[in-house]
Short mmCIF file of C-alpha atoms and ligand atoms in Angstrom, two decimals:
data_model
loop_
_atom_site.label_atom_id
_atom_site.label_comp_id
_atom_site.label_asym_id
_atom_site.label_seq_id
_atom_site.Cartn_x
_atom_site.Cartn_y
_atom_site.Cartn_z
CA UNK L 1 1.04 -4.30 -23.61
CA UNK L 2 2.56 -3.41 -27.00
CA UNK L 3 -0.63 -4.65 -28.60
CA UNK L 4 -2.68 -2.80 -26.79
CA UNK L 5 -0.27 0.12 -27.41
CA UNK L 6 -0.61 -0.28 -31.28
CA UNK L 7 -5.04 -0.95 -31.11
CA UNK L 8 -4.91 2.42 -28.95
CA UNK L 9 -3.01 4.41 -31.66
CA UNK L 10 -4.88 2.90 -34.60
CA UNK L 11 -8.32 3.51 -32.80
CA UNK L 12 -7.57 6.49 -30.86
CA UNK L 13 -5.78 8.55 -33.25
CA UNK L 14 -2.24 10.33 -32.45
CA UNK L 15 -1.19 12.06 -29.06
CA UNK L 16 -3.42 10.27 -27.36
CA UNK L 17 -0.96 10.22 -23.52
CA UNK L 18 -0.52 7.58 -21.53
CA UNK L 19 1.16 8.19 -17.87
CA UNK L 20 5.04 6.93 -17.59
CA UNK L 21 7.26 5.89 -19.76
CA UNK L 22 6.11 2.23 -19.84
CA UNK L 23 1.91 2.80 -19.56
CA UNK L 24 0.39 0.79 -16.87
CA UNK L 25 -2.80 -1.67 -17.50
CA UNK L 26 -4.63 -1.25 -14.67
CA UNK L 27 -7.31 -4.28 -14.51
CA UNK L 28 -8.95 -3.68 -10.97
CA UNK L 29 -9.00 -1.49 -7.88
CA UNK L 30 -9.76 -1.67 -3.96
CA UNK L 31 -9.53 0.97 -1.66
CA UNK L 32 -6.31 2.64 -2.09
CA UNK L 33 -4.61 0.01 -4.37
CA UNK L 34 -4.47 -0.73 -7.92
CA UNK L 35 -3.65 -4.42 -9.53
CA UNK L 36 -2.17 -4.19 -13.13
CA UNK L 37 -2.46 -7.28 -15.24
CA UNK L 38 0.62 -8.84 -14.30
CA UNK L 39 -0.46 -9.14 -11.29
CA UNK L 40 1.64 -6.53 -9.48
CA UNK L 41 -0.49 -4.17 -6.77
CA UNK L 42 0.32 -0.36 -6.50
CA UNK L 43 -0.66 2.48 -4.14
CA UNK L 44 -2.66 5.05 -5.70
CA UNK L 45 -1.24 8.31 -4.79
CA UNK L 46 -3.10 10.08 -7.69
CA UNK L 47 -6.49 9.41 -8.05
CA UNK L 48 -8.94 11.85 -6.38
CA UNK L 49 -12.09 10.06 -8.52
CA UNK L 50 -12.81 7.09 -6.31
CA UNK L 51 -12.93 9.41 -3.71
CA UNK L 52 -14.16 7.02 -1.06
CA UNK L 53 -11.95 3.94 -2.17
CA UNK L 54 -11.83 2.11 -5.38
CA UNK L 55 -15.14 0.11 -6.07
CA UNK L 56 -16.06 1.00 -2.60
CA UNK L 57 -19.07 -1.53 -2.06
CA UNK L 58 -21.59 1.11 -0.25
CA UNK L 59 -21.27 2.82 -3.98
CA UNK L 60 -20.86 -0.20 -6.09
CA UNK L 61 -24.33 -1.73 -4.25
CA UNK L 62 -25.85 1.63 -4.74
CA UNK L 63 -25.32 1.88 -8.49
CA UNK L 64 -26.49 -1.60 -8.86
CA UNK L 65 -30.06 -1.10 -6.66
CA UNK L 66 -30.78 1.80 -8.75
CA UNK L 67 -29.98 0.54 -12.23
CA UNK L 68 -31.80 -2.27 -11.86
CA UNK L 69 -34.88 -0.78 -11.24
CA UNK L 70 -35.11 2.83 -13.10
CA UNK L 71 -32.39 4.86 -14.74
CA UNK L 72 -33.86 8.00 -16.70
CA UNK L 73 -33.65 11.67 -17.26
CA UNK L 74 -34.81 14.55 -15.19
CA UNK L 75 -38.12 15.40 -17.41
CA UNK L 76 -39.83 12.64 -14.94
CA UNK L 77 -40.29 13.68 -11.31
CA UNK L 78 -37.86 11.59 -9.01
CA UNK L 79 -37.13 12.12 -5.78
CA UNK L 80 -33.89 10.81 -6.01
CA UNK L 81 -32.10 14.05 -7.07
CA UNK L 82 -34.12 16.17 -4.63
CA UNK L 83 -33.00 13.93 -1.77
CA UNK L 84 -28.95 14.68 -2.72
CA UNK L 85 -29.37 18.39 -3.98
CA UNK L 86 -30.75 19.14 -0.27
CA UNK L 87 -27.85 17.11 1.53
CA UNK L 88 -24.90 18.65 -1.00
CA UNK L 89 -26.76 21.96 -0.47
CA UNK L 90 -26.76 21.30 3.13
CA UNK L 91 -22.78 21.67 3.28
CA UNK L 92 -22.67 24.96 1.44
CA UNK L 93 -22.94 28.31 3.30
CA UNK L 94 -22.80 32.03 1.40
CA UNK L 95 -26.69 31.24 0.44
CA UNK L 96 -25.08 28.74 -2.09
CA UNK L 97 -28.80 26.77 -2.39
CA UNK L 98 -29.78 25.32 -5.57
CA UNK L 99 -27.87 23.05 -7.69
CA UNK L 100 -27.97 21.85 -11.89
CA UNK L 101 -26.42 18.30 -11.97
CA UNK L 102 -24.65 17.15 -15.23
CA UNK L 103 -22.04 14.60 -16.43
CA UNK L 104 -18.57 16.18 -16.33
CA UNK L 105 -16.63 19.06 -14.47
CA UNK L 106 -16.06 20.71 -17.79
CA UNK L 107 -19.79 20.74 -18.33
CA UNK L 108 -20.13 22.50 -14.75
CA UNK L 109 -17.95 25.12 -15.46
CA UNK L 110 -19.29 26.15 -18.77
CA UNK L 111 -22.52 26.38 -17.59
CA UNK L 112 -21.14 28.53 -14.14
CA UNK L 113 -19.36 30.99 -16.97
CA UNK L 114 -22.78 30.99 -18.86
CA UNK L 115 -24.49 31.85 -15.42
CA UNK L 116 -21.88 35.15 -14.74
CA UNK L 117 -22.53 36.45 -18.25
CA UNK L 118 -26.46 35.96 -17.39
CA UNK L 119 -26.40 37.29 -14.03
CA UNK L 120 -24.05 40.60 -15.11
CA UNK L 121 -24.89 41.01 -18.56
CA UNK L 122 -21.28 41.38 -19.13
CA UNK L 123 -18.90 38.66 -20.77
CA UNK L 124 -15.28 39.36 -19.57
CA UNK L 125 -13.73 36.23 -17.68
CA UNK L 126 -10.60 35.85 -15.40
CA UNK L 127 -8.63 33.13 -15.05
CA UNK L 128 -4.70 32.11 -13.63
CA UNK L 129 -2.55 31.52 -17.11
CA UNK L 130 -1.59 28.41 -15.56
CA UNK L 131 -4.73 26.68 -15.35
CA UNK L 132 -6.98 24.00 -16.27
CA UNK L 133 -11.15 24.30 -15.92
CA UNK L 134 -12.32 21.86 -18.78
CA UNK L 135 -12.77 20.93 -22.19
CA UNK L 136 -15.88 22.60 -23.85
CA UNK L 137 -15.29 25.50 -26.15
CA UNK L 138 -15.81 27.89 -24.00
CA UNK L 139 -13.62 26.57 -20.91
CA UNK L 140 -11.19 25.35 -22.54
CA UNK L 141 -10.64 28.90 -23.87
CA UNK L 142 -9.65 29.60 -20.10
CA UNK L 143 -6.75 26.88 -20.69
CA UNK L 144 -3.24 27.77 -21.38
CA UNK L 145 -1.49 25.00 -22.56
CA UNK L 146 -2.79 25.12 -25.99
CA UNK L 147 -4.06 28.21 -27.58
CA UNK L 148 -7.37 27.78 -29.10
CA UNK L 149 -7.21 27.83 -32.85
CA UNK L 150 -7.34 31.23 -33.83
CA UNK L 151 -6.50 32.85 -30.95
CA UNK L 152 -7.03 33.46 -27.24
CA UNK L 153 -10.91 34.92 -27.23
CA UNK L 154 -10.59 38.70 -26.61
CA UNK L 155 -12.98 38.70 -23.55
CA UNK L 156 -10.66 36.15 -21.70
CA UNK L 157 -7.92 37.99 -19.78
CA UNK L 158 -5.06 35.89 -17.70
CA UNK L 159 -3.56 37.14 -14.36
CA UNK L 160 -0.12 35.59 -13.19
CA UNK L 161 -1.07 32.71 -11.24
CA UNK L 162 0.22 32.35 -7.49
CA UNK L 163 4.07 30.67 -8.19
CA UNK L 164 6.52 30.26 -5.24
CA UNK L 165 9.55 30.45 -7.61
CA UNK L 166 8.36 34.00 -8.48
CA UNK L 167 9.58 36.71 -5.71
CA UNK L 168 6.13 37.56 -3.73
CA UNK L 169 4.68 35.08 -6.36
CA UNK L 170 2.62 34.09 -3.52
CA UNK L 171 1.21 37.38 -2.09
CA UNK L 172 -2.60 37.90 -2.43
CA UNK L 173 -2.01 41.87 -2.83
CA UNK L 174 -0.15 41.89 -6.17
CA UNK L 175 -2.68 39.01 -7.32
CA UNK L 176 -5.31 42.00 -6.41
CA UNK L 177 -3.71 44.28 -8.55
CA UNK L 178 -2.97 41.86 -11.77
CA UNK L 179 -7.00 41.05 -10.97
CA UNK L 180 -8.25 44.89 -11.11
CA UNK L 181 -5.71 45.12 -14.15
CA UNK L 182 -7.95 42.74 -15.88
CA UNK L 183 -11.13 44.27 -14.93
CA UNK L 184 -9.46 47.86 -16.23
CA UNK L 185 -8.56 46.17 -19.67
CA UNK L 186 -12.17 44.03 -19.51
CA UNK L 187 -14.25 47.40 -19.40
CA UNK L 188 -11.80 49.31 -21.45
CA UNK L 189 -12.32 46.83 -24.49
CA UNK L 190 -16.19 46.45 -23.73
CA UNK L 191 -16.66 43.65 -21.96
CA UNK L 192 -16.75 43.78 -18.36
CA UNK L 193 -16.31 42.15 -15.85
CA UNK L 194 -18.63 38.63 -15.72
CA UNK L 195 -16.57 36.32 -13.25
CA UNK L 196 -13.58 35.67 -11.51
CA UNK L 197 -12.92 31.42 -12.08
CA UNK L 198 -10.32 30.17 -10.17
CA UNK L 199 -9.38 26.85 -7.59
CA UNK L 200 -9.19 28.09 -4.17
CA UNK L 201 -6.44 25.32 -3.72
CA UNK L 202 -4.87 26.86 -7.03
CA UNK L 203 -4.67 22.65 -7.94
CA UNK L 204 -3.52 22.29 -11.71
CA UNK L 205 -1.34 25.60 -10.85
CA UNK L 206 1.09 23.74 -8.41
CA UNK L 207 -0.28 23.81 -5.02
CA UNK L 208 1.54 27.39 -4.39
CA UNK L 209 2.01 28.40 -0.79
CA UNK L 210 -1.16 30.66 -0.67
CA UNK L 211 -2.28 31.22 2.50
CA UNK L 212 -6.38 32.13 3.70
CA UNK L 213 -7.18 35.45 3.12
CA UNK L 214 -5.10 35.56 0.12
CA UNK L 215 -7.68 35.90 -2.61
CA UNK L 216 -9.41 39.63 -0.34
CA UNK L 217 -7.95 42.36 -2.48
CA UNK L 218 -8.83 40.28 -5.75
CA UNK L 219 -12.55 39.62 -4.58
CA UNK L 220 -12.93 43.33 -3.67
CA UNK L 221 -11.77 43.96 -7.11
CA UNK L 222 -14.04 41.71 -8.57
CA UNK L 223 -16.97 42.87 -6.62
CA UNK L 224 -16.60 46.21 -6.98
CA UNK L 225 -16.62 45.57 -10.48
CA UNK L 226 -20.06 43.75 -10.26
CA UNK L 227 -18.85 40.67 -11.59
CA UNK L 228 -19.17 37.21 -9.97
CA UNK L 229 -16.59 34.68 -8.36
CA UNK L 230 -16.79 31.09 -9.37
CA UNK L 231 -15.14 28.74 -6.96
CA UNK L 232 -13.87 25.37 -9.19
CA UNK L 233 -14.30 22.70 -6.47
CA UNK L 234 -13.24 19.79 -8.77
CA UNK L 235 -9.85 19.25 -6.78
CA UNK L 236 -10.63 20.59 -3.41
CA UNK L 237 -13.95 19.52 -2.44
CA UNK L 238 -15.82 17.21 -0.97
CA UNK L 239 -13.86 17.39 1.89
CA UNK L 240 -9.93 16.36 0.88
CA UNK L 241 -8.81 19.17 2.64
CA UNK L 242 -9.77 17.44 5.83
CA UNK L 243 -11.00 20.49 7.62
CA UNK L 244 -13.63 22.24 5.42
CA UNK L 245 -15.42 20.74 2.80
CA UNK L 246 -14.94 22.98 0.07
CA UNK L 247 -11.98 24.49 -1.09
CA UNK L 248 -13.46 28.25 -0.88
CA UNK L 249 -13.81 27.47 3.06
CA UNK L 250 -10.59 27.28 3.08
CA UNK L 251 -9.38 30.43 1.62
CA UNK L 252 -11.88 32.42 3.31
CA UNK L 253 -14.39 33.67 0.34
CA UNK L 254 -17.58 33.35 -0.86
CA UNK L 255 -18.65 32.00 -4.31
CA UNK L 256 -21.40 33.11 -5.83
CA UNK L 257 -21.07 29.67 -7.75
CA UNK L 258 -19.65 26.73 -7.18
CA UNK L 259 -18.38 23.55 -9.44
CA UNK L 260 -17.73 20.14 -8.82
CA UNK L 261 -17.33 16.66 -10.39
CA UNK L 262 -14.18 14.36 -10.12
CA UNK L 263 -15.13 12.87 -6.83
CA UNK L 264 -18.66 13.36 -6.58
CA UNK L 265 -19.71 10.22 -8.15
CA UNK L 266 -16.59 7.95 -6.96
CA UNK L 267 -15.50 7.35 -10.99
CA UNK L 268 -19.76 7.19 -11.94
CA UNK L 269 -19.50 10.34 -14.12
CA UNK L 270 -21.64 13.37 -11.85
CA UNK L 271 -20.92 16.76 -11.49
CA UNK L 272 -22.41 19.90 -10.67
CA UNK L 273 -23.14 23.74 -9.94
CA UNK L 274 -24.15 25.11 -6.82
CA UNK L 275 -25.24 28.53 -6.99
CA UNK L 276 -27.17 31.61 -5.27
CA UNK L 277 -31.13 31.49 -6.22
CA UNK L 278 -30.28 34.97 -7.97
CA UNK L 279 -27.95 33.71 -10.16
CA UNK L 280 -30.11 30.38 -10.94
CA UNK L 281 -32.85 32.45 -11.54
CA UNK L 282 -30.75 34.83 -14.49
CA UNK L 283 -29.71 31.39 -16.12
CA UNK L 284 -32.80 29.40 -16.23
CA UNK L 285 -34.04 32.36 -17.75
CA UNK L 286 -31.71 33.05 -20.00
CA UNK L 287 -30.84 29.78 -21.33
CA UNK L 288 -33.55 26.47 -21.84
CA UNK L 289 -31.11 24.21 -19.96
CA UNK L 290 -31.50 20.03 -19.98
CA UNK L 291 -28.71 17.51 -19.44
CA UNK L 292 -30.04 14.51 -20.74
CA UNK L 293 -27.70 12.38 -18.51
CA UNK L 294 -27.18 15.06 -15.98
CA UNK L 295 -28.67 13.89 -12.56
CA UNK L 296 -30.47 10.74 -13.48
CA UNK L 297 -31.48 8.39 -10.67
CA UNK L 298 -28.29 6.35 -11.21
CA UNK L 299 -25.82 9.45 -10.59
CA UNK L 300 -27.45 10.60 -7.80
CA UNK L 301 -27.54 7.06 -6.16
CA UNK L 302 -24.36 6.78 -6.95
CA UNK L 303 -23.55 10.90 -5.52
CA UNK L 304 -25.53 10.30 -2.43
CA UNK L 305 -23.60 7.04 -1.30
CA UNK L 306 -20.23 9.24 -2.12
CA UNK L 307 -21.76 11.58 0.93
CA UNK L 308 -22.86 8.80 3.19
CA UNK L 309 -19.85 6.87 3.14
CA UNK L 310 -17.78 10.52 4.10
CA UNK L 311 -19.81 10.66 6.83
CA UNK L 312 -20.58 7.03 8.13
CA UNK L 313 -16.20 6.32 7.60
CA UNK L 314 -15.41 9.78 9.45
CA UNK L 315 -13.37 10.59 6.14
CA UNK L 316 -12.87 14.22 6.79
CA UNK L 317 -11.63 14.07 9.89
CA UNK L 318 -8.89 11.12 8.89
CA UNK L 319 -7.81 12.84 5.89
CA UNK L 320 -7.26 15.91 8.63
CA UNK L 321 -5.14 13.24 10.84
CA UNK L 322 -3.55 11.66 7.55
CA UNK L 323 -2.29 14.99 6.51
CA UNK L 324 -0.89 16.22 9.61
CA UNK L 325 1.45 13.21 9.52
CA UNK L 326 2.06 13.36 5.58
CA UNK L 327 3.25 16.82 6.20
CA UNK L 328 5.67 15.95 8.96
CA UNK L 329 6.97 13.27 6.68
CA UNK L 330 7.45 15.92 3.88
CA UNK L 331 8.72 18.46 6.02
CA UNK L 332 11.47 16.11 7.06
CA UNK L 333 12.35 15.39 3.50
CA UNK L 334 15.84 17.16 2.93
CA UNK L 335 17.30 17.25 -0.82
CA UNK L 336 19.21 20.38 -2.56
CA UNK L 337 16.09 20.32 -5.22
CA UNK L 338 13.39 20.71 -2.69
CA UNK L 339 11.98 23.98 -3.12
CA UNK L 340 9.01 24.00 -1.42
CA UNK L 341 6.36 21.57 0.37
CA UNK L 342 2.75 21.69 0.95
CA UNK L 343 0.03 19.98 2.33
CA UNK L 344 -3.99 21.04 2.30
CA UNK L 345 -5.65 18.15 3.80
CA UNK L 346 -5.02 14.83 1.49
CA UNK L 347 -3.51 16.68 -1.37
CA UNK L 348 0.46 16.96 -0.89
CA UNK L 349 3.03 18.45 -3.45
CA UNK L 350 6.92 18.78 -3.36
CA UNK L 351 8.13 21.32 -5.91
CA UNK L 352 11.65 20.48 -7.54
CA UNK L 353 13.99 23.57 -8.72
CA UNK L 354 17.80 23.95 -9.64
CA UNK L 355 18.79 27.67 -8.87
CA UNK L 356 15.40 28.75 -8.68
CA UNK L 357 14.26 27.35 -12.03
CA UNK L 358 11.41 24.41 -12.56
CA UNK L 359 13.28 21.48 -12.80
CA UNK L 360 10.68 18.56 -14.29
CA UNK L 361 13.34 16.26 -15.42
CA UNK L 362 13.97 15.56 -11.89
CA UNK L 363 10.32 15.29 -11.28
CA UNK L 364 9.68 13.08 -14.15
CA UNK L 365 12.62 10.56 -12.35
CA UNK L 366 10.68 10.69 -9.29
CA UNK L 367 7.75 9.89 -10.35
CA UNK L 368 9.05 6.78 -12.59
CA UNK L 369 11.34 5.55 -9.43
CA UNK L 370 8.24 5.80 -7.37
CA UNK L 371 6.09 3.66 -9.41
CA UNK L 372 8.70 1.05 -9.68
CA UNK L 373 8.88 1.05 -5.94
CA UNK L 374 4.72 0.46 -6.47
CA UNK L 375 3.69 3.73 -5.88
CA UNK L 376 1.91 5.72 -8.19
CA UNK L 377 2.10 9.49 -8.09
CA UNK L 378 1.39 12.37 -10.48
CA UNK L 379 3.03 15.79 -11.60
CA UNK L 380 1.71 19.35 -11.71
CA UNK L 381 2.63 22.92 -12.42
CA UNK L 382 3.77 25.51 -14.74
CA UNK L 383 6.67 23.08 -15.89
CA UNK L 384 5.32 19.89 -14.87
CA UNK L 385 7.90 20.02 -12.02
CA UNK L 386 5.95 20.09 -8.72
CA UNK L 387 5.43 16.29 -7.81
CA UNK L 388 1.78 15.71 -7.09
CA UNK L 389 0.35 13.28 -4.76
CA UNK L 390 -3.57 13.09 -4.12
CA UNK L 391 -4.70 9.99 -3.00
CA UNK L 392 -8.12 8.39 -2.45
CA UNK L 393 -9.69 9.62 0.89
CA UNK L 394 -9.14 5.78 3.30
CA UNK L 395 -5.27 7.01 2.54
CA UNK L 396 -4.37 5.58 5.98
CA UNK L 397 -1.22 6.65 8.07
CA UNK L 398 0.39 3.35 7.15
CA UNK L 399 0.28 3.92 3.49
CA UNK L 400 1.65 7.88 4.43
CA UNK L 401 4.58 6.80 6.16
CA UNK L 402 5.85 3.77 3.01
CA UNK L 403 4.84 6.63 0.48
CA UNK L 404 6.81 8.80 2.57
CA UNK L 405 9.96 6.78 2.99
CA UNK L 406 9.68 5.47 -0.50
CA UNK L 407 9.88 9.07 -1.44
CA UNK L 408 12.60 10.13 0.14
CA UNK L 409 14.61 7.38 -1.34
CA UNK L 410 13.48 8.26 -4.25
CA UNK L 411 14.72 11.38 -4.05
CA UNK L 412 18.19 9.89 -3.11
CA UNK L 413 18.34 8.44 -6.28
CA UNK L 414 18.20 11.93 -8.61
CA UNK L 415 20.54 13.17 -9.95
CA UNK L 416 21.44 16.98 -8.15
N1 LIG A 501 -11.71 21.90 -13.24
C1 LIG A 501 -10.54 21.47 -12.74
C2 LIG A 501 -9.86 22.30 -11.70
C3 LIG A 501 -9.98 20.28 -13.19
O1 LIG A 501 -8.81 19.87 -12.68
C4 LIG A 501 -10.66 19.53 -14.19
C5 LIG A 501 -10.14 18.20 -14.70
N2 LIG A 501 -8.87 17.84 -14.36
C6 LIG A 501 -11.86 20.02 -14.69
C7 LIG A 501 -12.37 21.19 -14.18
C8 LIG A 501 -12.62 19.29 -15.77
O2 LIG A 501 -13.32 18.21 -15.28
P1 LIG A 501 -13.76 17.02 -16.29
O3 LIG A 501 -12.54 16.32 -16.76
O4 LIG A 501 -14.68 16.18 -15.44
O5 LIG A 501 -14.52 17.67 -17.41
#
């Protein structure tokens, strides 16, 4: 471990983070579990990627078949990217119809910027300022953690993002007003408006206790203003809410882009952008764009098992089932730091606060008591306090109810 600590730090240069305070080497995964190289099996409570299971074999054989026989770029005709686009298509409503496929979510969301500022002529952006969409230049210029170097970009604005320790942190009215705020300043300075980005599960932000309908007055705003609303489907979609399949179904609006990647591809790197034909049209035109790796026969073998295990394994409508129960366990959890629960589909958090302020020490001893009970779960929000679990889809009501229990004894154990 300590050796691969020190070849990691000489080859991978400084602040390079590992998760807990003693990393874990993770040498194989099935299904829900992960094996480290001791020999010692865990419960993956925090990887969305393998979506369908670890090393699912419908996936794994799928990869194989195709790389053995072609893998190569989208200059050639294939059929094999035709044959997903018009399945993922298939789930989208809101005239959502045609699709680029590249490599990364990051890569997804740059290009769905590039398509606002094509399809408005204007280059203002909104985003939460507690959010995450990407690393590229541009997206990561979105990000708040780190300020890019010289400054936040001048036709970025940031609008409080939903927060349940913030009095009516939650309501979608005053998030309309911040929203037509930034429009006001957007025009004022010369911009405009361009898009709206945002998670409709509000993910990296903490899972806040937004309810549907919440994001109205905002979208009005936004529309009114001419601009576009980007739906980031990297957390939400592909049906972990159980329910819908995309996040935006959820809250009750319509994209005029969408962007996915983490699960697509089950840990084979594929993402995407899902857009209206008008706004395709005002990009392809605008910008010459190729992917080299982007949507090669490989990913979308790999993309269209993804979508035929969901349907053949009923996964939607377990991870409905899953959840119901995984929020009954959570509601029953009782301890003074609990400030709030939630649950949207297989994506769970428990937010931790001492008089009404983040508390991510505690968080941080949940999560390290949790994975020495074998359970491996994340953290999220503005202080890294909210604890995060988001399992892999065959999360069974079995592996609820020990994550459950081991949780609440987990909880036991912090210090008030
Ligand atoms: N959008 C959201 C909401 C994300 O959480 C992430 C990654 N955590 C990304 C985009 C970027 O995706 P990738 O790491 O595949 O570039």
């Amino acid at each position: 471990m300590s050796d691969l600590l020190e070849r990691r730090a000489a080859l991978l240069g400084p602040n390079v983070p590992t998760f807990y305070r003693e990393p874990v080497h993770i040498v194989r995964g099935d299904g829900v579990w992960l094996h480290d190289a001791e020999g010692r099996r865990y419960l993956d409570c925090y990887n969305n990627v393998p979506h369908v299971g670890h090393c699912h074999p419908k996936v794994v054989e799928a990869i194989a078949r195709q790389s053995a026989l072609l893998n190569t770029h989208t200059r050639y005709l294939h059929a094999g990217i035709l044959d997903y686009l018009e399945r993922l298509t298939a789930t989208f409503g809101h005239g959502l119809s045609q699709a680029i496929m590249v490599c990364t979510g990051s890569e997804a969301n740059d290009i769905a910027l590039r398509m606002a500022q094509a399809a408005t002529g204007r280059t203002g952006l909104i985003a939460t300022d507690n959010t995450y969409h990407g690393n590229t230049a541009a997206v990561s210029a979105l990000n708040t953690r780190r300020p890019p170097i010289g400054g936040w970009p001048p036709h970025v604005r940031r609008v409080p993002a939903p927060d349940g320790l913030v009095p009516g942190g939650c309501d979608g009215a005053a998030f309309g007003v911040n929203v037509a705020r930034a429009i006001r300043e957007l025009e004022e300075a010369g911009f405009g408006c361009a898009a709206l980005i945002l998670c409709p599960i509000f993910a990296n932000e903490g899972l806040p206790d937004v309810a549907p309908g919440f994001l109205d007055q905002a979208a009005a705003a936004v529309r009114k203003a001419g601009g576009l609303i980007i739906s980031d489907e990297v957390q939400p979609g592909f049906g972990r809410l159980g329910r819908q399949w995309w996040g935006h179904d959820w809250l009750g609006f319509a994209p005029d882009v969408a962007t996915m990647g983490k699960p697509m591809g089950n840990g084979y790197p594929v993402a995407g952008v899902v857009a209206r034909p008008d706004v395709m049209a005002a990009f392809r035109e605008a910008f010459g764009y190729f992917n080299t790796f982007g949507g090669n026969p490989v990913a979308c073998a790999a993309a269209m098992a993804v979508l035929d295990v969901i349907e053949e394994e009923g996964l939607m409508d377990h991870a409905a089932r899953v959840s119901d129960r995984m929020a009954g366990h959570l509601a029953a959890l009782s301890h003074p730091l609990i400030a709030g629960v939630r649950a949207r589909g297989l994506f769970f958090a428990v937010e931790l606060a001492r008089d009404g302020m983040p508390a991510p020490e505690a968080a941080e001893a949940v999560v390290e008591t949790m994975k020495a009970r074998g359970i491996l779960i994340g953290r999220i929000g503005r202080a890294q306090h909210i604890l995060k679990l988001r399992p892999p889809m065959p999360f069974g009501t079995a592996e609820a109810d020990f994550a459950a229990e081991a949780l609440a004894d987990s909880l036991q154990e912090v210090a008030v």
